Short mmCIF file of C-alpha atoms and ligand atoms in Angstrom, two decimals:
data_model
loop_
_atom_site.label_atom_id
_atom_site.label_comp_id
_atom_site.label_asym_id
_atom_site.label_seq_id
_atom_site.Cartn_x
_atom_site.Cartn_y
_atom_site.Cartn_z
CA MET A 1 149.86 117.91 82.38
CA VAL A 2 148.20 115.60 79.90
CA SER A 3 149.64 116.05 76.44
CA LEU A 4 147.41 116.13 73.40
CA ARG A 5 147.98 113.66 70.60
CA VAL A 6 146.34 114.20 67.24
CA TYR A 7 146.25 112.24 64.04
CA ASN A 8 147.78 114.45 61.39
CA THR A 9 146.58 113.77 57.86
CA LEU A 10 149.87 115.19 56.59
CA SER A 11 151.98 112.48 58.25
CA ARG A 12 149.22 109.85 58.56
CA GLU A 13 150.37 109.44 62.15
CA LYS A 14 149.37 110.37 65.65
CA GLU A 15 151.64 113.17 66.80
CA VAL A 16 152.13 115.07 70.03
CA PHE A 17 150.57 118.48 69.52
CA ARG A 18 152.88 121.49 69.88
CA PRO A 19 151.65 124.91 68.80
CA VAL A 20 153.91 127.45 67.09
CA THR A 21 153.38 129.91 69.96
CA PRO A 22 153.36 128.22 73.36
CA GLY A 23 149.95 128.43 74.98
CA LEU A 24 148.19 129.75 71.88
CA VAL A 25 146.46 127.77 69.14
CA ARG A 26 145.68 129.19 65.72
CA PHE A 27 142.83 127.10 64.43
CA TYR A 28 140.94 127.31 61.14
CA SER A 29 137.88 125.29 60.15
CA CYS A 30 136.33 125.28 56.72
CA GLY A 31 132.81 126.58 57.17
CA PRO A 32 129.61 126.26 55.17
CA THR A 33 128.70 127.38 51.70
CA VAL A 34 125.55 129.29 52.53
CA TYR A 35 123.21 128.33 49.70
CA ASN A 36 121.02 126.09 51.81
CA TYR A 37 120.52 124.82 55.36
CA ALA A 38 123.50 122.81 56.51
CA HIS A 39 122.77 119.08 56.92
CA ILE A 40 123.72 116.86 59.81
CA GLY A 41 126.74 115.55 57.91
CA ASN A 42 128.06 119.11 57.73
CA PHE A 43 127.33 119.45 61.42
CA ARG A 44 129.47 116.45 62.13
CA ALA A 45 132.38 118.56 60.86
CA TYR A 46 131.40 121.57 62.98
CA VAL A 47 130.69 119.57 66.13
CA PHE A 48 134.07 117.93 65.65
CA ALA A 49 135.77 121.34 65.38
CA ASP A 50 133.95 122.33 68.57
CA LEU A 51 135.25 119.22 70.31
CA VAL A 52 138.80 120.04 69.26
CA LYS A 53 138.42 123.55 70.59
CA ARG A 54 136.89 122.44 73.89
CA VAL A 55 139.70 119.95 74.46
CA LEU A 56 142.30 122.64 73.71
CA LEU A 57 140.60 125.02 76.14
CA ARG A 58 140.42 122.32 78.80
CA LEU A 59 144.17 121.75 78.39
CA GLY A 60 144.76 125.43 79.07
CA TYR A 61 145.39 126.79 75.57
CA ARG A 62 144.10 130.07 74.31
CA VAL A 63 142.38 129.38 71.01
CA LEU A 64 141.99 131.72 68.08
CA HIS A 65 139.37 129.99 66.00
CA VAL A 66 138.29 131.10 62.56
CA MET A 67 135.43 129.57 60.60
CA ASN A 68 134.71 131.04 57.19
CA ILE A 69 131.40 131.57 55.50
CA THR A 70 131.57 130.88 51.77
CA ASP A 71 129.11 133.43 50.45
CA VAL A 72 130.11 133.43 46.79
CA ASP A 73 130.56 130.41 44.52
CA ASP A 74 128.73 128.72 41.64
CA LYS A 75 125.91 127.41 43.86
CA THR A 76 125.17 130.61 45.76
CA ILE A 77 125.12 132.54 42.49
CA ARG A 78 122.93 129.99 40.71
CA ASP A 79 120.37 129.65 43.51
CA SER A 80 120.09 133.35 44.31
CA GLN A 81 119.41 134.02 40.63
CA ARG A 82 116.78 131.29 40.56
CA GLU A 83 115.01 133.01 43.42
CA GLY A 84 115.52 136.44 41.92
CA VAL A 85 117.12 137.93 45.04
CA SER A 86 120.52 139.52 45.46
CA LEU A 87 123.44 137.30 46.36
CA GLN A 88 123.80 139.11 49.65
CA GLU A 89 120.18 138.81 50.69
CA PHE A 90 120.24 135.14 49.74
CA THR A 91 123.43 134.20 51.60
CA GLU A 92 122.52 136.32 54.63
CA ARG A 93 119.43 134.20 55.18
CA TYR A 94 121.38 130.96 55.32
CA THR A 95 124.21 132.49 57.31
CA ARG A 96 121.72 133.50 59.98
CA ALA A 97 120.15 130.04 59.97
CA PHE A 98 123.61 128.50 60.29
CA MET A 99 124.42 130.63 63.33
CA GLU A 100 121.14 129.59 64.97
CA ASP A 101 121.91 125.93 64.35
CA LEU A 102 125.40 126.28 65.80
CA ALA A 103 123.94 127.75 68.98
CA LYS A 104 121.36 124.99 69.27
CA LEU A 105 124.09 122.39 68.93
CA GLN A 106 125.97 124.04 71.82
CA ILE A 107 128.89 124.86 69.54
CA LEU A 108 131.07 127.55 71.06
CA PRO A 109 131.27 130.68 68.90
CA ALA A 110 134.41 131.06 66.82
CA THR A 111 136.63 134.09 67.33
CA HIS A 112 135.83 135.22 63.78
CA TYR A 113 133.36 134.23 61.07
CA PRO A 114 134.82 135.95 58.00
CA ARG A 115 132.72 136.09 54.85
CA ALA A 116 134.54 135.47 51.60
CA THR A 117 133.08 138.58 49.96
CA GLU A 118 134.75 140.75 52.61
CA TYR A 119 138.21 139.48 51.66
CA ILE A 120 138.29 140.06 47.89
CA PRO A 121 141.09 142.68 48.09
CA ARG A 122 143.30 140.26 49.94
CA MET A 123 142.60 137.50 47.43
CA VAL A 124 143.54 139.89 44.64
CA GLU A 125 146.81 140.72 46.43
CA MET A 126 147.67 137.06 46.84
CA ILE A 127 146.90 136.25 43.22
CA LYS A 128 149.03 139.19 42.04
CA GLN A 129 151.89 137.85 44.12
CA MET A 130 151.44 134.38 42.65
CA LEU A 131 151.52 135.85 39.14
CA GLU A 132 154.76 137.66 39.93
CA LEU A 133 156.37 134.56 41.38
CA GLY A 134 155.29 132.34 38.51
CA TYR A 135 152.78 130.31 40.55
CA ALA A 136 149.89 131.65 38.53
CA TYR A 137 149.19 132.54 34.91
CA LYS A 138 146.44 134.17 32.94
CA ALA A 139 144.28 132.16 30.57
CA GLU A 140 141.29 132.92 28.41
CA ASP A 141 138.64 132.58 31.08
CA GLY A 142 140.55 133.32 34.23
CA ILE A 143 143.73 133.08 36.23
CA TYR A 144 145.03 129.64 37.13
CA TYR A 145 147.41 128.16 39.65
CA ARG A 146 150.37 126.45 38.02
CA VAL A 147 150.54 123.18 39.92
CA SER A 148 153.88 122.14 38.43
CA ARG A 149 155.54 125.20 39.99
CA PHE A 150 154.83 124.01 43.54
CA GLU A 151 157.10 121.17 44.47
CA ARG A 152 155.09 119.82 47.39
CA TYR A 153 151.83 119.81 45.45
CA GLY A 154 149.63 116.88 46.42
CA GLU A 155 151.61 115.88 49.50
CA LEU A 156 148.60 116.07 51.83
CA ALA A 157 146.47 113.82 49.64
CA ARG A 158 149.45 111.64 48.63
CA LEU A 159 148.58 112.27 45.01
CA ASP A 160 150.34 110.42 42.28
CA MET A 161 151.21 113.41 40.13
CA SER A 162 151.99 111.36 37.06
CA LYS A 163 148.38 110.16 36.98
CA LEU A 164 146.98 113.56 37.76
CA LYS A 165 148.95 115.17 34.95
CA ALA A 166 147.65 112.67 32.48
CA GLY A 167 144.17 113.66 33.57
CA GLY A 168 143.55 110.02 34.33
CA SER A 169 141.99 110.44 37.76
CA GLY A 170 138.64 111.45 36.37
CA ARG A 171 138.53 114.34 38.80
CA VAL A 172 140.07 116.89 36.53
CA ARG A 173 137.63 119.33 35.04
CA ARG A 174 137.81 119.78 31.31
CA ASP A 175 135.48 122.72 30.97
CA GLU A 176 138.11 125.33 31.66
CA TYR A 177 139.82 127.02 28.74
CA GLY A 178 143.46 127.59 28.13
CA LYS A 179 144.85 125.74 31.10
CA GLU A 180 148.46 124.67 30.70
CA ASP A 181 147.86 121.50 32.64
CA PRO A 182 144.59 119.75 33.50
CA ALA A 183 145.63 119.71 37.16
CA ASP A 184 145.82 123.50 37.35
CA PHE A 185 142.94 125.15 39.16
CA ALA A 186 141.18 128.50 39.00
CA LEU A 187 142.21 131.34 41.29
CA TRP A 188 140.13 133.99 39.57
CA LYS A 189 137.23 133.52 37.15
CA TYR A 190 136.53 136.26 34.65
CA TRP A 191 132.96 137.44 34.42
CA THR A 192 130.59 135.46 32.22
CA PRO A 193 126.93 136.29 31.49
CA GLU A 194 125.78 133.55 33.90
CA ASP A 195 127.33 135.53 36.75
CA GLY A 196 124.82 138.35 36.21
CA ASP A 197 125.63 141.20 38.57
CA VAL A 198 128.01 139.14 40.69
CA TYR A 199 131.54 140.32 39.95
CA TRP A 200 134.25 142.54 41.37
CA GLU A 201 136.12 145.16 39.38
CA THR A 202 139.75 144.55 40.25
CA GLU A 203 143.25 144.89 38.85
CA LEU A 204 142.93 141.28 37.78
CA GLY A 205 139.94 142.09 35.61
CA ASN A 206 136.23 141.84 36.37
CA GLY A 207 135.40 138.55 37.93
CA ARG A 208 135.19 136.52 41.12
CA PRO A 209 137.47 134.30 43.14
CA GLY A 210 137.78 130.53 42.97
CA TRP A 211 136.68 128.66 46.08
CA HIS A 212 140.13 127.57 47.27
CA ILE A 213 141.68 131.03 47.34
CA GLU A 214 138.90 132.20 49.63
CA CYS A 215 140.07 129.99 52.49
CA SER A 216 143.76 130.79 51.94
CA ALA A 217 142.99 134.50 52.10
CA MET A 218 140.75 134.40 55.14
CA SER A 219 142.85 132.03 57.19
CA THR A 220 146.14 133.85 56.71
CA ALA A 221 144.53 137.30 57.05
CA LEU A 222 143.20 136.46 60.48
CA LEU A 223 145.70 133.93 61.79
CA GLY A 224 148.96 134.74 60.02
CA PRO A 225 151.02 132.57 57.64
CA HIS A 226 151.43 129.59 59.98
CA LEU A 227 148.40 127.87 61.49
CA ASP A 228 148.53 125.16 64.10
CA ILE A 229 145.36 123.29 63.19
CA HIS A 230 143.12 123.22 60.14
CA SER A 231 140.01 121.04 60.13
CA GLY A 232 137.38 119.87 57.69
CA GLY A 233 135.69 116.75 56.37
CA VAL A 234 137.70 114.09 54.52
CA ASP A 235 136.21 115.14 51.20
CA LEU A 236 138.19 118.38 51.50
CA VAL A 237 141.66 116.76 51.54
CA PHE A 238 141.66 116.93 47.78
CA PRO A 239 141.30 119.27 46.04
CA HIS A 240 140.36 121.98 48.55
CA HIS A 241 143.03 121.61 51.24
CA THR A 242 145.64 120.47 48.76
CA ASN A 243 145.08 123.71 46.86
CA GLU A 244 144.92 125.83 49.99
CA ILE A 245 148.43 124.63 50.87
CA ALA A 246 149.71 125.33 47.36
CA GLN A 247 148.36 128.88 47.41
CA SER A 248 149.20 129.82 50.97
CA GLU A 249 152.74 128.48 50.83
CA ALA A 250 153.39 130.12 47.46
CA VAL A 251 152.92 133.58 48.96
CA CYS A 252 154.61 132.82 52.30
CA THR A 253 158.29 133.78 52.47
CA THR A 254 159.11 131.59 55.48
CA CYS A 255 157.44 128.67 53.73
CA ARG A 256 159.41 129.16 50.52
CA GLU A 257 162.74 129.93 52.14
CA GLN A 258 162.72 127.88 55.33
CA GLY A 259 160.30 125.12 54.44
CA LEU A 260 157.88 126.11 57.20
CA ARG A 261 154.33 125.00 56.68
CA PHE A 262 151.07 126.82 56.22
CA VAL A 263 149.44 124.30 58.60
CA ASN A 264 151.20 121.99 61.02
CA TYR A 265 148.29 119.68 61.89
CA TRP A 266 145.55 118.76 59.45
CA LEU A 267 142.53 117.12 61.11
CA HIS A 268 139.82 115.51 58.99
CA ASN A 269 136.56 114.00 60.14
CA GLU A 270 135.07 111.02 58.32
CA HIS A 271 131.63 111.19 56.84
CA LEU A 272 128.26 110.68 58.38
CA LEU A 273 126.08 108.01 56.80
CA VAL A 274 122.32 107.86 57.27
CA GLU A 275 120.85 104.43 57.95
CA GLY A 276 123.98 102.93 56.39
CA ARG A 277 123.88 104.95 53.18
CA LYS A 278 125.54 108.02 51.82
CA MET A 279 123.37 111.10 52.28
CA SER A 280 121.89 112.16 49.00
CA LYS A 281 118.87 114.00 47.75
CA SER A 282 117.83 111.11 45.55
CA LEU A 283 117.67 108.76 48.55
CA GLY A 284 115.68 111.36 50.48
CA ASN A 285 117.93 110.96 53.50
CA VAL A 286 119.49 114.42 53.72
CA TYR A 287 118.44 115.79 57.10
CA THR A 288 118.94 119.29 58.39
CA LEU A 289 118.78 120.05 62.09
CA ARG A 290 115.42 121.67 61.41
CA ASP A 291 114.10 118.45 59.86
CA LEU A 292 115.02 116.51 62.97
CA GLU A 293 113.51 119.13 65.26
CA ALA A 294 110.31 118.95 63.24
CA LYS A 295 110.29 115.21 63.94
CA GLY A 296 110.47 115.99 67.66
CA TYR A 297 114.16 115.35 68.30
CA ARG A 298 116.22 117.73 70.37
CA PRO A 299 119.43 119.38 69.14
CA THR A 300 121.35 118.27 72.23
CA ALA A 301 120.59 114.65 71.36
CA VAL A 302 121.79 115.26 67.81
CA ARG A 303 125.00 116.74 69.19
CA ALA A 304 125.49 113.71 71.44
CA LEU A 305 124.99 111.39 68.51
CA LEU A 306 127.48 113.26 66.34
CA LEU A 307 130.03 113.02 69.15
CA SER A 308 129.40 109.39 69.97
CA GLY A 309 131.53 107.92 67.19
CA HIS A 310 135.24 108.42 66.72
CA TYR A 311 135.76 111.28 64.28
CA ARG A 312 138.08 109.25 62.04
CA GLN A 313 135.49 106.56 61.50
CA GLN A 314 132.35 106.79 59.47
CA LEU A 315 129.38 107.31 61.71
CA ASN A 316 126.08 105.73 60.90
CA PHE A 317 123.19 107.96 61.83
CA THR A 318 120.09 105.93 62.68
CA PHE A 319 116.87 107.02 64.35
CA GLN A 320 117.32 104.18 66.79
CA ALA A 321 120.70 105.58 67.84
CA LEU A 322 119.16 109.03 68.09
CA GLU A 323 116.50 107.66 70.46
CA GLY A 324 119.30 106.27 72.58
CA MET A 325 120.90 109.71 72.70
CA GLU A 326 117.59 111.29 73.68
CA ALA A 327 117.62 109.02 76.71
CA LEU A 328 121.27 109.81 77.40
CA VAL A 329 120.80 113.58 77.42
CA ASP A 330 117.83 113.20 79.78
CA ARG A 331 119.96 111.05 82.04
CA THR A 332 122.94 113.42 82.10
CA THR A 333 120.63 116.39 82.72
CA GLU A 334 118.90 114.65 85.60
CA PHE A 335 122.23 113.60 87.04
CA TYR A 336 123.51 117.17 86.88
CA VAL A 337 120.39 118.71 88.42
CA THR A 338 120.36 116.08 91.16
CA LEU A 339 123.95 116.75 92.18
CA GLN A 340 123.27 120.48 92.24
CA ALA A 341 120.30 119.93 94.54
CA LEU A 342 122.20 117.59 96.84
CA ARG A 343 125.03 120.08 97.16
CA GLU A 344 122.55 122.39 98.87
CA SER A 345 120.89 119.84 101.10
CA ARG A 346 123.75 117.57 102.20
CA ARG A 347 126.18 118.21 105.03
CA GLY A 348 129.37 116.55 106.09
CA MET A 349 132.93 115.83 105.01
CA ALA A 350 133.99 113.89 101.96
CA ASN A 351 134.92 110.25 101.98
CA GLN A 352 138.52 109.86 100.84
CA SER A 353 138.10 106.64 98.90
CA PHE A 354 135.08 108.05 97.07
CA LEU A 355 137.12 111.10 96.04
CA GLU A 356 139.91 108.91 94.75
CA ARG A 357 137.54 106.85 92.63
CA VAL A 358 135.88 109.94 91.25
CA ASP A 359 139.20 111.56 90.40
CA ALA A 360 140.24 108.42 88.57
CA PHE A 361 137.19 108.81 86.32
CA ALA A 362 138.19 112.42 85.64
CA ASP A 363 141.70 111.34 84.67
CA ALA A 364 140.46 108.54 82.43
CA PHE A 365 138.10 110.94 80.68
CA LEU A 366 140.77 113.54 79.99
CA GLU A 367 143.19 110.85 78.86
CA ALA A 368 140.58 109.65 76.34
CA VAL A 369 139.81 113.01 74.78
CA ALA A 370 143.47 114.01 74.70
CA ASP A 371 144.22 110.79 72.83
CA ASP A 372 143.14 112.00 69.40
CA PHE A 373 139.66 112.94 70.63
CA ASP A 374 138.56 109.42 71.54
CA THR A 375 134.94 110.21 72.30
CA PRO A 376 133.65 106.60 72.34
CA ARG A 377 136.04 105.97 75.24
CA ALA A 378 135.05 109.28 76.86
CA PHE A 379 131.35 108.37 76.66
CA ALA A 380 132.07 105.02 78.26
CA VAL A 381 133.93 106.69 81.11
CA LEU A 382 131.11 109.18 81.61
CA ASN A 383 128.61 106.34 81.76
CA ASP A 384 130.63 104.37 84.30
CA PHE A 385 131.14 107.50 86.36
CA MET A 386 127.42 108.28 86.45
CA HIS A 387 126.60 104.68 87.43
CA PHE A 388 129.21 104.75 90.16
CA VAL A 389 127.97 108.00 91.68
CA HIS A 390 124.31 107.18 91.23
CA ALA A 391 124.63 103.93 93.12
CA ARG A 392 126.07 105.82 96.09
CA LEU A 393 123.77 108.85 96.12
CA PRO A 394 122.02 108.17 99.47
CA ALA A 395 125.31 108.02 101.36
CA LEU A 396 127.04 111.04 99.83
CA GLN A 397 128.15 113.91 102.04
CA ARG A 398 128.43 117.47 100.83
CA GLY A 399 132.17 117.12 100.16
CA ASP A 400 131.54 114.06 97.99
CA VAL A 401 128.79 115.78 96.06
CA GLU A 402 130.93 118.82 95.42
CA ARG A 403 133.71 116.73 93.93
CA ALA A 404 131.38 114.58 91.83
CA LEU A 405 129.75 117.74 90.56
CA SER A 406 133.01 119.33 89.55
CA VAL A 407 134.15 116.17 87.79
CA PHE A 408 130.86 116.01 85.91
CA GLU A 409 131.12 119.66 84.94
CA GLU A 410 134.62 119.08 83.66
CA MET A 411 133.46 116.19 81.47
CA ASN A 412 130.46 118.16 80.31
CA SER A 413 132.58 121.20 79.48
CA ILE A 414 133.93 119.03 76.67
CA LEU A 415 130.89 117.01 75.59
CA SER A 416 128.21 119.57 76.48
CA ILE A 417 125.36 117.08 76.36
CA THR A 418 123.07 118.31 79.11
CA LEU A 419 119.90 120.05 78.03
CA PRO A 420 119.81 123.82 78.35
CA LEU A 421 117.37 124.74 81.12
CA GLU A 422 115.16 127.67 81.82
CA PRO A 423 114.02 128.85 85.23
CA LEU A 424 110.60 127.87 86.49
CA THR A 425 108.05 130.67 86.36
CA PRO A 426 106.73 132.02 89.70
CA GLU A 427 103.50 130.18 88.98
CA GLU A 428 105.36 126.89 88.48
CA GLU A 429 107.33 127.50 91.66
CA ALA A 430 104.04 127.97 93.49
CA LEU A 431 102.67 124.71 92.06
CA LEU A 432 105.82 122.96 93.17
CA ALA A 433 105.53 124.37 96.70
CA GLU A 434 101.92 123.29 96.82
CA ARG A 435 102.96 119.80 95.77
CA ARG A 436 105.62 119.62 98.47
CA LYS A 437 103.00 120.54 101.01
CA ALA A 438 100.58 117.94 99.68
CA ARG A 439 103.27 115.30 100.03
CA GLU A 440 104.02 116.36 103.60
CA GLU A 441 100.33 116.02 104.32
CA LYS A 442 100.38 112.63 102.59
CA ASP A 443 97.77 113.78 100.09
CA TYR A 444 99.33 111.75 97.30
CA ALA A 445 96.40 112.06 94.93
CA LYS A 446 96.73 115.81 95.02
CA ALA A 447 100.52 115.59 94.69
CA ASP A 448 100.09 113.45 91.57
CA ARG A 449 97.64 115.88 90.04
CA LEU A 450 100.04 118.75 90.65
CA ARG A 451 102.87 116.79 89.11
CA ASP A 452 100.77 116.20 85.99
CA THR A 453 100.06 119.92 85.74
CA LEU A 454 103.77 120.68 85.97
CA VAL A 455 104.71 117.97 83.47
CA ALA A 456 102.19 119.38 81.02
CA ARG A 457 104.08 122.65 81.27
CA GLY A 458 107.39 120.99 80.47
CA VAL A 459 108.61 120.80 84.06
CA ILE A 460 110.22 117.53 85.13
CA VAL A 461 109.56 116.58 88.74
CA LYS A 462 111.52 113.89 90.60
CA ASP A 463 111.22 112.81 94.21
CA LEU A 464 114.45 111.93 95.85
CA GLY A 465 113.49 110.42 99.18
CA SER A 466 111.71 113.22 100.96
CA GLU A 467 113.17 115.87 98.67
CA THR A 468 111.74 116.99 95.37
CA ILE A 469 113.76 118.37 92.51
CA ALA A 470 112.38 120.02 89.41
CA TRP A 471 113.84 121.38 86.18
CA LYS A 472 112.59 122.72 82.89
CA PRO A 473 114.47 121.99 79.67
CA LYS A 474 114.31 124.58 76.93
CA GLU A 475 114.18 121.79 74.36
CA GLN A 476 111.08 119.66 74.49
CA ARG A 477 110.40 116.34 72.84
CA ASN A 478 107.38 116.63 70.61
CA ALA A 479 107.51 113.27 68.95
P1 AMP B 1 130.42 122.00 52.30
O1 AMP B 1 129.40 123.04 52.67
O2 AMP B 1 129.95 121.00 51.30
O3 AMP B 1 131.75 122.64 51.91
O4 AMP B 1 130.71 121.15 53.59
C1 AMP B 1 130.95 121.72 54.83
C2 AMP B 1 131.70 120.75 55.72
O5 AMP B 1 130.94 119.57 55.95
C3 AMP B 1 133.02 120.28 55.13
O6 AMP B 1 133.98 120.21 56.16
C4 AMP B 1 132.67 118.91 54.59
O7 AMP B 1 133.82 118.10 54.50
C5 AMP B 1 131.73 118.42 55.65
N1 AMP B 1 130.82 117.35 55.20
C6 AMP B 1 130.05 117.33 54.09
N2 AMP B 1 129.31 116.19 54.02
C7 AMP B 1 129.60 115.47 55.13
C8 AMP B 1 129.16 114.21 55.66
N3 AMP B 1 128.25 113.44 55.06
N4 AMP B 1 129.70 113.81 56.84
C9 AMP B 1 130.59 114.56 57.48
N5 AMP B 1 131.05 115.75 57.06
C10 AMP B 1 130.56 116.22 55.89
ZN1 ZN B 2 138.01 125.90 53.17
#
């Protein structure tokens, strides 16, 4: 079996992946803060998590995947108040939109999508434990994590603690009162008037959780104290993931006593740039999936683009590259539909040397994705494979087609870059039959007219020698 190698941010090295429980992977991905529509940079992180999961599944692992929904923080509170709606109504809207976008991007559903507000009791429990163990202390405006108490603090980000303590990094917030050390961070924030009606009455006092404790609570509640993989964008290494480790390991007995870790493999995707620049509102280059759809692009092409670069390198999103991906998803879809049609119409045994070549493509593909998710290499293999098969289409026997089809399906089970299709309506089927007849009768003018009618209805019609194949993508280009 092919073994998976992943680049672990913790060690800054590629390591052979071994889960805590053989055959099972406990996987957590930081999800969205639902105060707005997620942008395509965010979706790079979620498409990457989907890739990781699909590769794990392909390698035979069972995957427990948790992606949280951050439905309470400064931004969700601020923006719901601005709109004058309840926090719940506000975040529910963007949670629903997020789920729709995930489906459009062919992202497999996670096992659980916990919402932070459902895990407040657990956060309170963890904070109480940290207070008892000396990892947390009460201050004027909230409860803080005592960074100096946790020996491994900053290991993931390779922080220089002497600089951090001096507050010299510029990243340390100064607007928090009564902290012992500028590096300490909030676990629980006591209610202030700006919070309005957003607070929980708890043993810790009325207030709300800090962002970092949310992920520690949800991940360990659903996956236990030791996760195999935790993913997120590079901007989360510090402070978010650094603090997640500090919190989760503080309340984990096996971590404290045996040095076991909260997470064994930390995977971080690099950022997405747009036309060579950082996405920002002031540059007007922050695109949501909806924005791109409104411009006539299809979600499957967006997915392909997000997968086309290696996840540890910055990816430059350009409309030119997106056009290229539009063409690619059309090509893969046509290839797939063609092989399915030929499987029905061809007869005969496979050609041994063809099978060997095709299997070699399958191996090369799997080798690429198992080597730290090397999608640029995987795309190249897919391309070569499609060229190879396409050039031999007329000569293929049923056995050849079957193998080529299964190899394609295997590759596509990981990339998932064919367009979703819908069945032709009975009326469209009738038009297609009429066109076949017209072609048999050599009435090409009529056949062309019928094709135009079908195309206008979103049906793609291709003649393959004497055969005709037709398919109807659910996503249409409206550019
Ligand atoms: P946020 O909602 O800001 O917490 O971000 C959600 C996820 O998207 C996190 O994993 C971020 O690291 C990731 N992310 C944010 N911006 C980008 C970007 N431009 N490119 C790639 N990932 C991003
Ligand atoms: Zn998180």
